mmCIF file of C-alpha atoms in Angstrom:
data_model
loop_
_atom_site.group_PDB
_atom_site.id
_atom_site.type_symbol
_atom_site.label_atom_id
_atom_site.label_comp_id
_atom_site.label_asym_id
_atom_site.label_seq_id
_atom_site.Cartn_x
_atom_site.Cartn_y
_atom_site.Cartn_z
ATOM 1 C CA GLN A 1 141.140 -72.370 103.077
ATOM 2 C CA VAL A 2 143.846 -69.888 103.964
ATOM 3 C CA GLY A 3 142.991 -66.286 103.165
ATOM 4 C CA LEU A 4 142.402 -62.709 104.239
ATOM 5 C CA VAL A 5 139.296 -60.677 103.460
ATOM 6 C CA GLU A 6 139.238 -56.889 103.643
ATOM 7 C CA SER A 7 136.199 -54.661 103.988
ATOM 8 C CA GLY A 8 135.324 -51.069 104.703
ATOM 9 C CA GLY A 9 136.756 -49.162 101.770
ATOM 10 C CA GLY A 10 134.870 -46.429 99.991
ATOM 11 C CA SER A 11 134.862 -42.795 98.952
ATOM 12 C CA VAL A 12 135.179 -39.882 101.347
ATOM 13 C CA GLN A 13 136.039 -36.210 101.224
ATOM 14 C CA ALA A 14 139.359 -34.922 102.481
ATOM 15 C CA GLY A 15 139.327 -34.601 106.252
ATOM 16 C CA GLY A 16 136.915 -37.481 106.631
ATOM 17 C CA SER A 17 137.318 -40.933 108.178
ATOM 18 C CA LEU A 18 137.057 -44.565 107.159
ATOM 19 C CA ARG A 19 137.548 -47.830 108.994
ATOM 20 C CA LEU A 20 138.982 -50.893 107.290
ATOM 21 C CA SER A 21 138.756 -54.440 108.609
ATOM 22 C CA CYS A 22 140.636 -57.591 107.703
ATOM 23 C CA VAL A 23 139.625 -61.077 108.795
ATOM 24 C CA GLY A 24 141.846 -64.116 108.361
ATOM 25 C CA SER A 25 140.859 -67.729 107.984
ATOM 26 C CA GLY A 26 142.522 -71.107 107.591
ATOM 27 C CA ALA A 27 145.787 -70.438 109.433
ATOM 28 C CA ALA A 28 147.129 -70.017 112.963
ATOM 29 C CA TYR A 29 147.310 -66.242 112.733
ATOM 30 C CA SER A 30 148.630 -65.863 116.282
ATOM 31 C CA ALA A 31 151.990 -66.899 114.805
ATOM 32 C CA TYR A 32 151.742 -64.300 112.043
ATOM 33 C CA SER A 33 152.304 -60.598 111.772
ATOM 34 C CA LEU A 34 149.414 -58.735 110.145
ATOM 35 C CA ALA A 35 149.766 -55.494 108.256
ATOM 36 C CA TRP A 36 148.073 -53.087 105.893
ATOM 37 C CA PHE A 37 149.758 -52.056 102.662
ATOM 38 C CA ARG A 38 148.519 -49.712 99.979
ATOM 39 C CA GLN A 39 149.270 -49.125 96.346
ATOM 40 C CA ALA A 40 148.213 -46.204 94.200
ATOM 41 C CA PRO A 41 148.318 -46.324 90.387
ATOM 42 C CA GLY A 42 151.869 -45.881 89.137
ATOM 43 C CA LYS A 43 153.360 -46.041 92.630
ATOM 44 C CA GLU A 44 155.156 -48.698 94.641
ATOM 45 C CA ARG A 45 153.393 -50.664 97.346
ATOM 46 C CA GLU A 46 153.724 -48.865 100.687
ATOM 47 C CA GLY A 47 153.515 -50.195 104.230
ATOM 48 C CA VAL A 48 150.757 -48.438 106.170
ATOM 49 C CA ALA A 49 150.434 -50.035 109.610
ATOM 50 C CA GLY A 50 150.382 -53.366 111.361
ATOM 51 C CA VAL A 51 150.758 -55.471 114.489
ATOM 52 C CA ASP A 52 153.286 -58.287 114.588
ATOM 53 C CA SER A 53 152.990 -61.715 116.201
ATOM 54 C CA VAL A 54 154.257 -60.506 119.587
ATOM 55 C CA GLY A 55 152.184 -57.322 119.680
ATOM 56 C CA ALA A 56 154.579 -54.736 118.292
ATOM 57 C CA VAL A 57 152.737 -51.930 116.484
ATOM 58 C CA ALA A 58 154.221 -49.979 113.592
ATOM 59 C CA TYR A 59 153.097 -47.219 111.230
ATOM 60 C CA GLY A 60 154.369 -45.811 108.001
ATOM 61 C CA ASP A 61 155.676 -42.257 108.322
ATOM 62 C CA SER A 62 152.960 -40.790 106.119
ATOM 63 C CA VAL A 63 150.106 -41.977 108.347
ATOM 64 C CA LYS A 64 151.496 -41.511 111.861
ATOM 65 C CA GLY A 65 149.135 -39.502 114.030
ATOM 66 C CA ARG A 66 146.197 -40.018 111.646
ATOM 67 C CA PHE A 67 145.711 -43.792 111.449
ATOM 68 C CA THR A 68 145.256 -46.306 114.269
ATOM 69 C CA VAL A 69 145.721 -50.051 113.849
ATOM 70 C CA VAL A 70 144.237 -52.611 116.227
ATOM 71 C CA ARG A 71 144.498 -56.373 116.314
ATOM 72 C CA ASP A 72 141.815 -58.178 118.262
ATOM 73 C CA LYS A 73 142.221 -60.916 120.877
ATOM 74 C CA THR A 74 141.526 -63.683 118.368
ATOM 75 C CA GLN A 75 144.660 -62.477 116.553
ATOM 76 C CA LYS A 76 142.969 -62.958 113.185
ATOM 77 C CA THR A 77 141.272 -59.572 112.768
ATOM 78 C CA LEU A 78 143.125 -56.363 111.999
ATOM 79 C CA SER A 79 141.337 -53.020 111.884
ATOM 80 C CA LEU A 80 142.574 -49.698 110.549
ATOM 81 C CA GLN A 81 140.891 -46.478 111.663
ATOM 82 C CA MET A 82 141.796 -43.740 109.213
ATOM 83 C CA ASN A 83 141.164 -40.138 110.245
ATOM 84 C CA SER A 84 142.011 -36.804 108.647
ATOM 85 C CA LEU A 85 142.182 -38.474 105.278
ATOM 86 C CA LYS A 86 144.026 -36.736 102.459
ATOM 87 C CA ALA A 87 143.806 -37.074 98.695
ATOM 88 C CA GLU A 88 147.210 -38.777 98.750
ATOM 89 C CA ASP A 89 145.737 -41.601 100.850
ATOM 90 C CA THR A 90 143.805 -42.715 97.767
ATOM 91 C CA ALA A 91 144.907 -46.248 96.943
ATOM 92 C CA MET A 92 143.994 -49.909 96.980
ATOM 93 C CA TYR A 93 144.522 -51.135 100.524
ATOM 94 C CA TYR A 94 145.656 -54.716 101.110
ATOM 95 C CA CYS A 95 145.836 -56.808 104.245
ATOM 96 C CA ALA A 96 148.779 -59.210 104.470
ATOM 97 C CA ALA A 97 150.181 -61.843 106.833
ATOM 98 C CA ALA A 98 153.808 -62.814 107.402
ATOM 99 C CA PRO A 99 155.043 -65.710 109.564
ATOM 100 C CA GLY A 100 156.801 -64.677 112.762
ATOM 101 C CA SER A 101 157.557 -61.290 114.256
ATOM 102 C CA TRP A 102 159.327 -58.192 112.981
ATOM 103 C CA ALA A 103 162.341 -58.856 115.196
ATOM 104 C CA TYR A 104 164.793 -58.272 112.344
ATOM 105 C CA TRP A 105 163.138 -55.109 111.060
ATOM 106 C CA GLU A 106 162.726 -51.581 112.308
ATOM 107 C CA GLY A 107 158.940 -51.325 112.138
ATOM 108 C CA LEU A 108 156.918 -52.984 109.397
ATOM 109 C CA ALA A 109 158.629 -55.843 107.612
ATOM 110 C CA PRO A 110 158.879 -55.241 103.855
ATOM 111 C CA SER A 111 156.101 -56.512 101.605
ATOM 112 C CA ASN A 112 158.138 -59.422 100.230
ATOM 113 C CA MET A 113 158.075 -61.033 103.695
ATOM 114 C CA TYR A 114 154.285 -61.489 103.549
ATOM 115 C CA ASP A 115 152.960 -64.661 101.986
ATOM 116 C CA ILE A 116 149.199 -64.313 102.498
ATOM 117 C CA TRP A 117 147.406 -61.389 100.842
ATOM 118 C CA GLY A 118 143.819 -60.255 100.599
ATOM 119 C CA GLN A 119 142.133 -59.045 97.425
ATOM 120 C CA GLY A 120 142.214 -55.413 98.486
ATOM 121 C CA THR A 121 139.676 -52.695 99.183
ATOM 122 C CA GLN A 122 139.646 -49.330 97.412
ATOM 123 C CA VAL A 123 139.894 -46.073 99.334
ATOM 124 C CA THR A 124 139.244 -42.862 97.413
ATOM 125 C CA VAL A 125 139.654 -39.449 99.031
ATOM 126 C CA SER A 126 138.447 -36.421 97.097
ATOM 127 C CA SER A 127 139.868 -32.974 97.766
#
C-alpha cells in the first residue's frame, strides 16, 4: 500500500529542538521528490524543506539556518531536524511525495505537485 508515515512531533518550548521522520512504503521513492509542508490554523500550507529525486535540497525562507533536512540512502526516509524553534513554527507538519525532480521550479515544488501525503504530525512551540 502506497503511503507516508510521519513521526516525531510534540510540544517544546521556544528555542528547543525536535526531529521529525517520514517513512514511505509501496512506491519506488527513488523516483520521487520528498518534502515537508506545514499548515497552521487559518493559514495556507507552506513548504518547509525537502530533497528531490536527484538530490537537490531546498528550504523555505522562514526556516533557513534553523532546520536541516536529510534523505537517507534508501530514498524512502526523510528526516527534519528543527532547531531554535519559534512559536510561529507551530503547525501540523506533513510529509509529501511528488514524481520526478524539481527541475522546473526554483526550490521546493508547490504543494499541488505532490500526490502522496502523510497524515501529519503536530508540532507545538510555546513561547
